[in-house]
PDB file of C-alpha atoms in Angstrom:
ATOM      1  CA  MET A   5     113.403 129.181 139.681  1.00 61.00           C
ATOM      2  CA  THR A   6     114.364 132.392 137.911  1.00 87.00           C
ATOM      3  CA  ALA A   7     118.079 133.103 137.748  1.00 97.00           C
ATOM      4  CA  ARG A   8     119.242 136.491 138.922  1.00 98.00           C
ATOM      5  CA  ILE A   9     121.241 137.145 135.734  1.00 98.00           C
ATOM      6  CA  ALA A  10     120.158 136.381 132.182  1.00 98.00           C
ATOM      7  CA  ILE A  11     122.995 136.088 129.678  1.00 98.00           C
ATOM      8  CA  ILE A  12     121.866 136.872 126.146  1.00 98.00           C
ATOM      9  CA  MET A  13     123.852 135.409 123.261  1.00 98.00           C
ATOM     10  CA  PRO A  14     122.791 136.121 119.662  1.00 97.00           C
ATOM     11  CA  CYS A  15     124.344 133.645 117.281  1.00 96.00           C
ATOM     12  CA  TYR A  16     124.628 133.630 113.504  1.00 96.00           C
ATOM     13  CA  ASN A  17     126.966 131.047 111.959  1.00 96.00           C
ATOM     14  CA  CYS A  18     129.374 131.042 114.903  1.00 95.00           C
ATOM     15  CA  ALA A  19     129.923 127.300 115.154  1.00 95.00           C
ATOM     16  CA  ALA A  20     133.700 127.740 115.117  1.00 94.00           C
ATOM     17  CA  HIS A  21     133.693 129.950 118.220  1.00 94.00           C
ATOM     18  CA  LEU A  22     130.545 128.987 120.101  1.00 96.00           C
ATOM     19  CA  ALA A  23     132.108 126.380 122.372  1.00 96.00           C
ATOM     20  CA  THR A  24     134.741 128.834 123.581  1.00 96.00           C
ATOM     21  CA  SER A  25     132.207 131.569 124.318  1.00 97.00           C
ATOM     22  CA  ILE A  26     129.799 129.262 126.135  1.00 98.00           C
ATOM     23  CA  GLY A  27     132.777 127.740 127.918  1.00 98.00           C
ATOM     24  CA  SER A  28     133.578 131.150 129.397  1.00 98.00           C
ATOM     25  CA  VAL A  29     130.006 131.289 130.734  1.00 98.00           C
ATOM     26  CA  LEU A  30     130.249 127.824 132.269  1.00 98.00           C
ATOM     27  CA  ALA A  31     133.536 128.875 133.922  1.00 98.00           C
ATOM     28  CA  GLN A  32     131.975 131.810 135.791  1.00 98.00           C
ATOM     29  CA  THR A  33     132.546 131.874 139.551  1.00 98.00           C
ATOM     30  CA  TYR A  34     129.010 133.245 139.956  1.00 98.00           C
ATOM     31  CA  THR A  35     126.559 130.516 139.010  1.00 98.00           C
ATOM     32  CA  ASP A  36     123.029 131.936 139.376  1.00 98.00           C
ATOM     33  CA  TRP A  37     122.562 132.644 135.705  1.00 98.00           C
ATOM     34  CA  GLU A  38     120.598 131.488 132.681  1.00 98.00           C
ATOM     35  CA  LEU A  39     122.039 131.566 129.172  1.00 98.00           C
ATOM     36  CA  ILE A  40     119.602 132.331 126.377  1.00 98.00           C
ATOM     37  CA  VAL A  41     121.113 131.588 122.978  1.00 98.00           C
ATOM     38  CA  VAL A  42     119.143 132.949 120.037  1.00 98.00           C
ATOM     39  CA  ASP A  43     120.134 131.223 116.822  1.00 97.00           C
ATOM     40  CA  ASP A  44     119.415 133.885 114.225  1.00 97.00           C
ATOM     41  CA  GLY A  45     118.879 131.656 111.200  1.00 97.00           C
ATOM     42  CA  SER A  46     122.340 130.054 111.180  1.00 97.00           C
ATOM     43  CA  THR A  47     123.155 127.752 108.295  1.00 97.00           C
ATOM     44  CA  ASP A  48     126.010 125.985 110.093  1.00 96.00           C
ATOM     45  CA  THR A  49     125.928 123.681 113.139  1.00 97.00           C
ATOM     46  CA  SER A  50     125.528 126.448 115.746  1.00 97.00           C
ATOM     47  CA  ALA A  51     122.030 125.458 116.873  1.00 97.00           C
ATOM     48  CA  ALA A  52     122.914 121.765 116.943  1.00 97.00           C
ATOM     49  CA  GLN A  53     125.896 122.483 119.196  1.00 96.00           C
ATOM     50  CA  VAL A  54     123.747 124.340 121.721  1.00 97.00           C
ATOM     51  CA  ALA A  55     121.016 121.686 121.619  1.00 96.00           C
ATOM     52  CA  THR A  56     123.473 119.024 122.771  1.00 96.00           C
ATOM     53  CA  LEU A  57     124.518 120.908 125.922  1.00 96.00           C
ATOM     54  CA  ASP A  58     123.282 119.177 129.068  1.00 95.00           C
ATOM     55  CA  ASP A  59     122.752 122.134 131.391  1.00 96.00           C
ATOM     56  CA  PRO A  60     119.250 123.234 132.457  1.00 96.00           C
ATOM     57  CA  ARG A  61     120.464 126.844 132.658  1.00 97.00           C
ATOM     58  CA  ILE A  62     120.980 126.981 128.882  1.00 98.00           C
ATOM     59  CA  GLN A  63     118.018 127.740 126.637  1.00 97.00           C
ATOM     60  CA  LEU A  64     118.033 127.717 122.833  1.00 98.00           C
ATOM     61  CA  ILE A  65     115.671 129.869 120.786  1.00 98.00           C
ATOM     62  CA  ARG A  66     115.597 129.561 117.008  1.00 97.00           C
ATOM     63  CA  GLN A  67     114.354 132.220 114.640  1.00 97.00           C
ATOM     64  CA  ALA A  68     114.645 133.188 110.996  1.00 97.00           C
ATOM     65  CA  ASN A  69     117.493 135.575 110.336  1.00 96.00           C
ATOM     66  CA  ALA A  70     116.420 139.021 111.520  1.00 95.00           C
ATOM     67  CA  GLY A  71     119.619 140.655 112.737  1.00 93.00           C
ATOM     68  CA  VAL A  72     121.375 141.054 116.046  1.00 94.00           C
ATOM     69  CA  SER A  73     118.963 143.630 117.518  1.00 95.00           C
ATOM     70  CA  ALA A  74     115.932 141.435 116.859  1.00 96.00           C
ATOM     71  CA  ALA A  75     117.761 138.423 118.306  1.00 97.00           C
ATOM     72  CA  ARG A  76     118.616 140.268 121.515  1.00 98.00           C
ATOM     73  CA  ASN A  77     115.088 141.633 121.825  1.00 97.00           C
ATOM     74  CA  ARG A  78     113.700 138.113 121.433  1.00 97.00           C
ATOM     75  CA  ALA A  79     115.894 136.898 124.283  1.00 98.00           C
ATOM     76  CA  LEU A  80     114.933 139.881 126.454  1.00 98.00           C
ATOM     77  CA  GLN A  81     111.283 138.873 126.085  1.00 97.00           C
ATOM     78  CA  ALA A  82     112.111 135.353 127.256  1.00 96.00           C
ATOM     79  CA  ALA A  83     114.202 136.496 130.230  1.00 97.00           C
ATOM     80  CA  ASN A  84     112.651 136.985 133.666  1.00 93.00           C
ATOM     81  CA  SER A  85     115.841 137.965 135.457  1.00 97.00           C
ATOM     82  CA  GLU A  86     116.638 141.073 137.445  1.00 98.00           C
ATOM     83  CA  LEU A  87     119.900 141.659 135.541  1.00 98.00           C
ATOM     84  CA  VAL A  88     121.044 141.139 131.967  1.00 98.00           C
ATOM     85  CA  ALA A  89     124.482 140.530 130.471  1.00 98.00           C
ATOM     86  CA  PHE A  90     125.243 140.300 126.762  1.00 98.00           C
ATOM     87  CA  LEU A  91     127.844 138.018 125.230  1.00 98.00           C
ATOM     88  CA  ASP A  92     128.203 137.535 121.495  1.00 95.00           C
ATOM     89  CA  ALA A  93     128.944 134.023 120.299  1.00 95.00           C
ATOM     90  CA  ASP A  94     132.580 134.766 119.427  1.00 92.00           C
ATOM     91  CA  ASP A  95     133.594 136.716 122.563  1.00 95.00           C
ATOM     92  CA  ILE A  96     134.507 135.615 126.089  1.00 97.00           C
ATOM     93  CA  TRP A  97     134.629 136.750 129.718  1.00 98.00           C
ATOM     94  CA  ALA A  98     137.141 136.318 132.494  1.00 98.00           C
ATOM     95  CA  PRO A  99     135.834 133.762 135.061  1.00 98.00           C
ATOM     96  CA  THR A 100     135.125 136.537 137.594  1.00 98.00           C
ATOM     97  CA  PHE A 101     133.171 138.765 135.204  1.00 98.00           C
ATOM     98  CA  LEU A 102     129.678 138.159 136.593  1.00 98.00           C
ATOM     99  CA  GLU A 103     130.854 138.111 140.196  1.00 98.00           C
ATOM    100  CA  ALA A 104     132.703 141.431 139.918  1.00 98.00           C
ATOM    101  CA  MET A 105     129.969 143.200 137.958  1.00 98.00           C
ATOM    102  CA  LEU A 106     127.235 142.018 140.309  1.00 98.00           C
ATOM    103  CA  LYS A 107     129.232 143.162 143.326  1.00 98.00           C
ATOM    104  CA  ALA A 108     129.530 146.637 141.784  1.00 98.00           C
ATOM    105  CA  LEU A 109     125.791 146.947 141.130  1.00 98.00           C
ATOM    106  CA  ASP A 110     124.842 145.580 144.543  1.00 98.00           C
ATOM    107  CA  ALA A 111     127.084 148.197 146.134  1.00 98.00           C
ATOM    108  CA  GLN A 112     125.267 150.966 144.236  1.00 97.00           C
ATOM    109  CA  PRO A 113     121.539 150.135 144.058  1.00 96.00           C
ATOM    110  CA  ALA A 114     120.778 153.379 142.207  1.00 97.00           C
ATOM    111  CA  ALA A 115     123.065 152.458 139.323  1.00 98.00           C
ATOM    112  CA  ALA A 116     121.394 150.977 136.247  1.00 98.00           C
ATOM    113  CA  LEU A 117     124.517 149.658 134.572  1.00 98.00           C
ATOM    114  CA  ALA A 118     128.025 148.456 135.397  1.00 98.00           C
ATOM    115  CA  TYR A 119     130.796 148.454 132.800  1.00 98.00           C
ATOM    116  CA  CYS A 120     134.369 147.176 132.852  1.00 98.00           C
ATOM    117  CA  GLY A 121     137.644 147.109 130.963  1.00 98.00           C
ATOM    118  CA  TRP A 122     138.135 145.026 127.853  1.00 96.00           C
ATOM    119  CA  GLN A 123     140.718 143.787 125.397  1.00 95.00           C
ATOM    120  CA  ASN A 124     140.728 142.891 121.703  1.00 89.00           C
ATOM    121  CA  ILE A 125     142.731 139.705 121.290  1.00 85.00           C
ATOM    122  CA  GLY A 126     144.544 139.092 118.000  1.00 76.00           C
ATOM    123  CA  LEU A 127     144.183 142.540 116.458  1.00 72.00           C
ATOM    124  CA  PRO A 128     147.185 143.204 114.191  1.00 68.00           C
ATOM    125  CA  GLY A 129     149.548 146.138 114.439  1.00 64.00           C
ATOM    126  CA  GLY A 130     150.039 146.118 118.191  1.00 61.00           C
ATOM    127  CA  ARG A 131     146.457 147.264 118.804  1.00 68.00           C
ATOM    128  CA  SER A 132     145.552 144.563 121.323  1.00 77.00           C
ATOM    129  CA  ALA A 133     146.426 146.460 124.492  1.00 88.00           C
ATOM    130  CA  PRO A 134     143.855 146.158 127.303  1.00 93.00           C
ATOM    131  CA  PHE A 135     141.696 149.219 127.885  1.00 94.00           C
ATOM    132  CA  VAL A 136     139.739 150.447 130.908  1.00 96.00           C
ATOM    133  CA  PRO A 137     137.123 153.097 130.042  1.00 95.00           C
ATOM    134  CA  PRO A 138     137.019 156.318 132.049  1.00 94.00           C
ATOM    135  CA  ASP A 139     134.703 157.024 134.945  1.00 96.00           C
ATOM    136  CA  TYR A 140     131.664 158.667 133.380  1.00 96.00           C
ATOM    137  CA  GLU A 141     130.146 159.890 136.641  1.00 96.00           C
ATOM    138  CA  THR A 142     131.572 163.405 136.394  1.00 95.00           C
ATOM    139  CA  PRO A 143     130.025 166.855 135.842  1.00 93.00           C
ATOM    140  CA  HIS A 144     130.670 166.283 132.105  1.00 93.00           C
ATOM    141  CA  LYS A 145     128.868 162.933 131.948  1.00 94.00           C
ATOM    142  CA  LEU A 146     126.278 163.958 129.346  1.00 92.00           C
ATOM    143  CA  GLU A 147     128.857 165.377 126.942  1.00 93.00           C
ATOM    144  CA  THR A 148     131.209 162.420 127.398  1.00 94.00           C
ATOM    145  CA  LEU A 149     128.483 159.838 126.816  1.00 94.00           C
ATOM    146  CA  LEU A 150     127.165 161.590 123.745  1.00 94.00           C
ATOM    147  CA  GLY A 151     130.683 161.516 122.346  1.00 92.00           C
ATOM    148  CA  GLY A 152     130.693 157.721 122.635  1.00 90.00           C
ATOM    149  CA  CYS A 153     130.388 154.883 125.131  1.00 90.00           C
ATOM    150  CA  ARG A 154     133.867 153.409 125.272  1.00 92.00           C
ATOM    151  CA  TRP A 155     132.870 149.920 126.303  1.00 95.00           C
ATOM    152  CA  PRO A 156     131.650 146.971 124.178  1.00 94.00           C
ATOM    153  CA  ILE A 157     128.293 145.376 124.823  1.00 96.00           C
ATOM    154  CA  HIS A 158     129.773 142.325 126.523  1.00 97.00           C
ATOM    155  CA  ALA A 159     131.544 144.528 129.095  1.00 98.00           C
ATOM    156  CA  THR A 160     128.263 145.432 130.810  1.00 98.00           C
ATOM    157  CA  LEU A 161     125.772 144.173 133.363  1.00 98.00           C
ATOM    158  CA  THR A 162     122.479 146.054 133.237  1.00 98.00           C
ATOM    159  CA  ARG A 163     119.228 146.080 135.184  1.00 98.00           C
ATOM    160  CA  HIS A 164     116.519 144.438 133.093  1.00 98.00           C
ATOM    161  CA  ALA A 165     113.996 147.118 134.046  1.00 98.00           C
ATOM    162  CA  ALA A 166     116.249 149.846 132.654  1.00 98.00           C
ATOM    163  CA  ILE A 167     116.543 148.069 129.310  1.00 98.00           C
ATOM    164  CA  THR A 168     112.774 147.600 129.153  1.00 97.00           C
ATOM    165  CA  ALA A 169     112.156 151.256 130.000  1.00 96.00           C
ATOM    166  CA  ALA A 170     114.531 152.281 127.196  1.00 96.00           C
ATOM    167  CA  GLY A 171     112.651 150.126 124.680  1.00 95.00           C
ATOM    168  CA  GLY A 172     115.353 147.533 124.068  1.00 97.00           C
ATOM    169  CA  PHE A 173     117.428 147.519 120.893  1.00 97.00           C
ATOM    170  CA  ASN A 174     116.403 149.573 117.885  1.00 93.00           C
ATOM    171  CA  PRO A 175     116.407 147.244 114.821  1.00 91.00           C
ATOM    172  CA  ARG A 176     117.198 150.152 112.494  1.00 89.00           C
ATOM    173  CA  TYR A 177     120.793 150.043 113.715  1.00 89.00           C
ATOM    174  CA  SER A 178     123.143 147.251 112.713  1.00 83.00           C
ATOM    175  CA  HIS A 179     126.297 148.788 114.195  1.00 86.00           C
ATOM    176  CA  ALA A 180     125.357 151.343 116.866  1.00 92.00           C
ATOM    177  CA  GLU A 181     122.445 149.485 118.461  1.00 94.00           C
ATOM    178  CA  ASP A 182     124.181 149.142 121.821  1.00 96.00           C
ATOM    179  CA  PHE A 183     125.369 152.772 121.835  1.00 96.00           C
ATOM    180  CA  ALA A 184     121.810 153.962 121.214  1.00 96.00           C
ATOM    181  CA  LEU A 185     120.587 151.873 124.161  1.00 97.00           C
ATOM    182  CA  TRP A 186     123.350 153.012 126.519  1.00 96.00           C
ATOM    183  CA  LEU A 187     122.570 156.652 125.684  1.00 95.00           C
ATOM    184  CA  GLN A 188     118.974 156.111 126.768  1.00 94.00           C
ATOM    185  CA  ILE A 189     119.974 154.405 130.006  1.00 97.00           C
ATOM    186  CA  ALA A 190     123.212 156.004 131.144  1.00 96.00           C
ATOM    187  CA  THR A 191     122.180 159.627 130.614  1.00 93.00           C
ATOM    188  CA  GLN A 192     119.136 159.135 132.857  1.00 91.00           C
ATOM    189  CA  THR A 193     120.562 157.109 135.751  1.00 96.00           C
ATOM    190  CA  PRO A 194     123.936 156.540 137.461  1.00 97.00           C
ATOM    191  CA  ILE A 195     126.340 153.957 136.102  1.00 98.00           C
ATOM    192  CA  VAL A 196     129.311 152.328 137.814  1.00 98.00           C
ATOM    193  CA  ARG A 197     132.761 151.416 136.522  1.00 98.00           C
ATOM    194  CA  VAL A 198     134.619 148.218 137.338  1.00 98.00           C
ATOM    195  CA  ALA A 199     138.241 149.133 136.657  1.00 97.00           C
ATOM    196  CA  ASP A 200     139.349 145.617 135.694  1.00 98.00           C
ATOM    197  CA  VAL A 201     139.757 144.012 132.277  1.00 98.00           C
ATOM    198  CA  LEU A 202     137.131 141.253 132.278  1.00 98.00           C
ATOM    199  CA  ALA A 203     135.746 141.130 128.715  1.00 98.00           C
ATOM    200  CA  TYR A 204     137.538 140.015 125.563  1.00 96.00           C
ATOM    201  CA  TYR A 205     136.955 140.396 121.855  1.00 89.00           C
ATOM    202  CA  HIS A 206     138.597 137.893 119.530  1.00 80.00           C
ATOM    203  CA  PHE A 207     139.719 139.242 116.183  1.00 74.00           C
ATOM    204  CA  HIS A 208     139.359 136.451 113.622  1.00 64.00           C
ATOM    205  CA  GLY A 209     140.793 138.219 110.603  1.00 57.00           C
ATOM    206  CA  GLY A 210     137.474 138.253 108.784  1.00 49.00           C
ATOM    207  CA  ALA A 211     134.669 140.737 108.247  1.00 45.00           C
ATOM    208  CA  GLN A 212     133.505 141.299 111.802  1.00 43.00           C
ATOM    209  CA  ALA A 213     130.647 143.621 112.760  1.00 41.00           C
ATOM    210  CA  SER A 214     132.737 146.802 112.873  1.00 39.00           C
ATOM    211  CA  ALA A 215     134.563 146.160 109.577  1.00 48.00           C
ATOM    212  CA  ASN A 216     132.384 148.599 107.579  1.00 82.00           C
ATOM    213  CA  HIS A 217     133.857 151.755 109.058  1.00 85.00           C
ATOM    214  CA  ALA A 218     131.722 154.191 107.067  1.00 92.00           C
ATOM    215  CA  ARG A 219     128.462 152.528 108.055  1.00 92.00           C
ATOM    216  CA  ALA A 220     129.577 152.231 111.670  1.00 91.00           C
ATOM    217  CA  ALA A 221     130.520 155.918 111.865  1.00 94.00           C
ATOM    218  CA  LEU A 222     127.306 157.063 110.192  1.00 96.00           C
ATOM    219  CA  GLN A 223     125.093 154.874 112.341  1.00 94.00           C
ATOM    220  CA  LEU A 224     126.774 156.198 115.479  1.00 95.00           C
ATOM    221  CA  TRP A 225     126.059 159.691 114.165  1.00 96.00           C
ATOM    222  CA  GLN A 226     122.434 158.677 113.512  1.00 96.00           C
ATOM    223  CA  ALA A 227     122.097 157.370 117.067  1.00 95.00           C
ATOM    224  CA  GLN A 228     123.426 160.669 118.374  1.00 95.00           C
ATOM    225  CA  HIS A 229     121.063 162.608 116.115  1.00 95.00           C
ATOM    226  CA  ASP A 230     118.041 160.538 117.164  1.00 94.00           C
ATOM    227  CA  TYR A 231     118.860 160.992 120.836  1.00 94.00           C
ATOM    228  CA  ILE A 232     119.255 164.767 120.459  1.00 93.00           C
ATOM    229  CA  ALA A 233     115.965 164.967 118.549  1.00 93.00           C
ATOM    230  CA  ALA A 234     114.198 163.059 121.331  1.00 92.00           C
ATOM    231  CA  HIS A 235     115.751 165.264 124.036  1.00 91.00           C
ATOM    232  CA  PRO A 236     115.553 168.841 122.718  1.00 88.00           C
ATOM    233  CA  ALA A 237     116.653 170.297 126.050  1.00 87.00           C
ATOM    234  CA  LEU A 238     120.040 168.719 125.390  1.00 80.00           C
ATOM    235  CA  ALA A 239     120.791 171.169 122.569  1.00 76.00           C
ATOM    236  CA  GLN A 240     120.179 174.117 124.862  1.00 84.00           C
ATOM    237  CA  ARG A 241     122.225 172.588 127.676  1.00 89.00           C
ATOM    238  CA  LEU A 242     125.322 171.714 125.664  1.00 91.00           C
ATOM    239  CA  GLY A 243     125.114 174.347 122.957  1.00 92.00           C
ATOM    240  CA  ARG A 244     125.221 174.125 119.185  1.00 92.00           C
ATOM    241  CA  ASP A 245     129.005 174.214 118.856  1.00 94.00           C
ATOM    242  CA  THR A 246     129.540 171.383 121.339  1.00 95.00           C
ATOM    243  CA  LEU A 247     126.887 169.234 119.689  1.00 95.00           C
ATOM    244  CA  ALA A 248     128.418 169.817 116.270  1.00 96.00           C
ATOM    245  CA  ARG A 249     131.858 168.858 117.556  1.00 96.00           C
ATOM    246  CA  LEU A 250     130.543 165.665 119.172  1.00 96.00           C
ATOM    247  CA  THR A 251     128.525 164.589 116.145  1.00 96.00           C
ATOM    248  CA  HIS A 252     129.824 165.979 112.835  1.00 97.00           C
ATOM    249  CA  GLY A 253     133.295 166.370 114.311  1.00 97.00           C
ATOM    250  CA  ALA A 254     133.404 162.685 115.232  1.00 96.00           C
ATOM    251  CA  VAL A 255     132.521 161.698 111.665  1.00 97.00           C
ATOM    252  CA  LEU A 256     135.218 164.033 110.329  1.00 97.00           C
ATOM    253  CA  GLU A 257     137.777 162.494 112.672  1.00 96.00           C
ATOM    254  CA  ARG A 258     136.870 159.013 111.420  1.00 95.00           C
ATOM    255  CA  ALA A 259     137.153 160.291 107.837  1.00 96.00           C
ATOM    256  CA  TYR A 260     140.684 161.525 108.443  1.00 96.00           C
ATOM    257  CA  VAL A 261     141.667 158.185 109.989  1.00 94.00           C
ATOM    258  CA  SER A 262     140.403 156.416 106.870  1.00 93.00           C
ATOM    259  CA  TYR A 263     142.074 158.959 104.599  1.00 94.00           C
ATOM    260  CA  TRP A 264     145.521 158.555 106.125  1.00 92.00           C
ATOM    261  CA  THR A 265     145.237 154.752 106.266  1.00 88.00           C
ATOM    262  CA  ARG A 266     144.550 154.682 102.510  1.00 87.00           C
ATOM    263  CA  ASP A 267     140.853 153.779 102.735  1.00 92.00           C
ATOM    264  CA  LEU A 268     139.772 156.492 100.326  1.00 93.00           C
ATOM    265  CA  VAL A 269     136.331 155.010  99.660  1.00 93.00           C
ATOM    266  CA  THR A 270     135.385 155.250 103.349  1.00 94.00           C
ATOM    267  CA  ALA A 271     136.966 158.685 103.694  1.00 95.00           C
ATOM    268  CA  ARG A 272     135.036 160.047 100.717  1.00 96.00           C
ATOM    269  CA  SER A 273     131.720 158.804 102.064  1.00 95.00           C
ATOM    270  CA  LEU A 274     132.335 160.404 105.447  1.00 97.00           C
ATOM    271  CA  PHE A 275     133.715 163.643 103.976  1.00 97.00           C
ATOM    272  CA  ARG A 276     130.562 164.040 101.876  1.00 97.00           C
ATOM    273  CA  HIS A 277     128.403 163.503 104.953  1.00 97.00           C
ATOM    274  CA  VAL A 278     130.280 166.207 106.862  1.00 98.00           C
ATOM    275  CA  MET A 279     130.023 168.644 103.955  1.00 98.00           C
ATOM    276  CA  ARG A 280     126.258 168.150 103.733  1.00 97.00           C
ATOM    277  CA  HIS A 281     126.057 169.486 107.260  1.00 97.00           C
ATOM    278  CA  GLY A 282     128.366 172.423 106.590  1.00 97.00           C
ATOM    279  CA  TYR A 283     130.895 171.417 109.231  1.00 97.00           C
ATOM    280  CA  GLY A 284     134.659 171.980 109.238  1.00 97.00           C
ATOM    281  CA  ASN A 285     137.169 174.779 108.839  1.00 97.00           C
ATOM    282  CA  ALA A 286     138.954 175.925 105.665  1.00 97.00           C
ATOM    283  CA  ARG A 287     141.699 173.319 106.062  1.00 96.00           C
ATOM    284  CA  ASP A 288     139.109 170.549 106.442  1.00 97.00           C
ATOM    285  CA  TRP A 289     137.281 171.634 103.313  1.00 97.00           C
ATOM    286  CA  LYS A 290     140.546 171.550 101.377  1.00 94.00           C
ATOM    287  CA  TYR A 291     140.643 167.803 102.086  1.00 95.00           C
ATOM    288  CA  MET A 292     136.895 167.242 101.770  1.00 97.00           C
ATOM    289  CA  LEU A 293     136.015 169.002  98.521  1.00 97.00           C
ATOM    290  CA  PRO A 294     137.811 166.504  96.215  1.00 96.00           C
ATOM    291  CA  ALA A 295     135.431 163.844  97.575  1.00 96.00           C
ATOM    292  CA  LEU A 296     132.797 165.371  95.299  1.00 96.00           C
ATOM    293  CA  LEU A 297     134.843 164.300  92.266  1.00 95.00           C
ATOM    294  CA  PRO A 298     134.578 160.832  90.710  1.00 94.00           C
ATOM    295  CA  LEU A 299     136.804 158.389  92.566  1.00 94.00           C
ATOM    296  CA  ARG A 300     139.354 158.017  89.753  1.00 93.00           C
ATOM    297  CA  TRP A 301     139.698 161.795  89.419  1.00 92.00           C
ATOM    298  CA  HIS A 302     140.182 162.051  93.168  1.00 93.00           C
ATOM    299  CA  GLN A 303     142.923 159.419  93.029  1.00 90.00           C
ATOM    300  CA  THR A 304     144.617 161.196  90.138  1.00 89.00           C
ATOM    301  CA  LEU A 305     144.509 164.517  91.963  1.00 88.00           C
ATOM    302  CA  LEU A 306     146.167 162.944  94.970  1.00 86.00           C
ATOM    303  CA  CYS A 307     148.881 161.444  92.772  1.00 84.00           C
ATOM    304  CA  LEU A 308     149.598 164.869  91.333  1.00 82.00           C
ATOM    305  CA  SER A 309     149.565 166.469  94.776  1.00 74.00           C
ATOM    306  CA  PHE A 310     151.748 163.985  96.623  1.00 64.00           C
ATOM    307  CA  ASN A 311     153.835 162.612  93.744  1.00 56.00           C
ATOM    308  CA  ASP A 312     154.333 159.456  95.792  1.00 48.00           C
ATOM    309  CA  LYS A 313     151.869 156.630  95.250  1.00 48.00           C
ATOM    310  CA  ASN A 314     153.102 154.812  98.362  1.00 50.00           C
ATOM    311  CA  LYS A 315     151.601 157.604 100.487  1.00 50.00           C
ATOM    312  CA  LEU A 316     148.215 157.732  98.823  1.00 48.00           C
ATOM    313  CA  PRO A 317     144.961 156.441 100.308  1.00 50.00           C
ATOM    314  CA  LEU A 318     144.061 154.250  97.310  1.00 47.00           C
ATOM    315  CA  LYS A 319     142.237 151.346  98.926  1.00 47.00           C
ATOM    316  CA  LYS A 320     139.255 150.336  96.766  1.00 42.00           C
TER     317      LYS A 320
END
């Protein structure tokens, strides 16, 4: 029999965390699910771990390494469920995640997606506070969504038909693939918030998916740009200034964050992107223009300007 919820888990060399993530699935209070694990060309024991699990609800698919979007799309093709949840192989859910999310969608049949609060466990610097995203069903929904979906992929439960209609995950994105999908779905149909923290990231101290901040920021911008290009009426509805603030302005904001946290390489890349699009005021350009210089010249200029190397963004 087909389970009502398909849980899709892409996995690439996650042997150290796989048991914990699958354990959070097995601990769910709602039990009518199937777990489809797509081993995306792992070279560790990930696939072997899944193969030993004695639960008919768990299915293992193996493929050559093709990236997270291709792995999720492969699982979507294998799933016959009404609803889909996504859980990466190093993240977990609270035991009531599926139950609470399903209850929210059942209460609002017109909604295509439910999302909930989340928490990043183990992030240094006191940045592990739980977070509940805002309610997006307001008169400003389109603008707010285009500015960014403030929930991770494993904090959602989505109708399978809506994902299919949106075309699944775009393989061209390696960082903003879920944002691009949510834009397609959530701007066209209602979504519902579950105001509880039920999804958890685990920061492992290594190079996780969002570690390349420049690429992540630019791919989010590209997803915004692609969506606007595919929906030309959006430009007329929101206006040029608003669109520029939501797109180029977001990249500039990320550049400043990198600049003041001493990641000059990332800041320079993002500053140059913003300048190519002619965005920013005179004060912004004062900070951006030195990004056109060679890196060492830029560093030297900052040393002369600040006269305090401890304050300079000199990360290489």
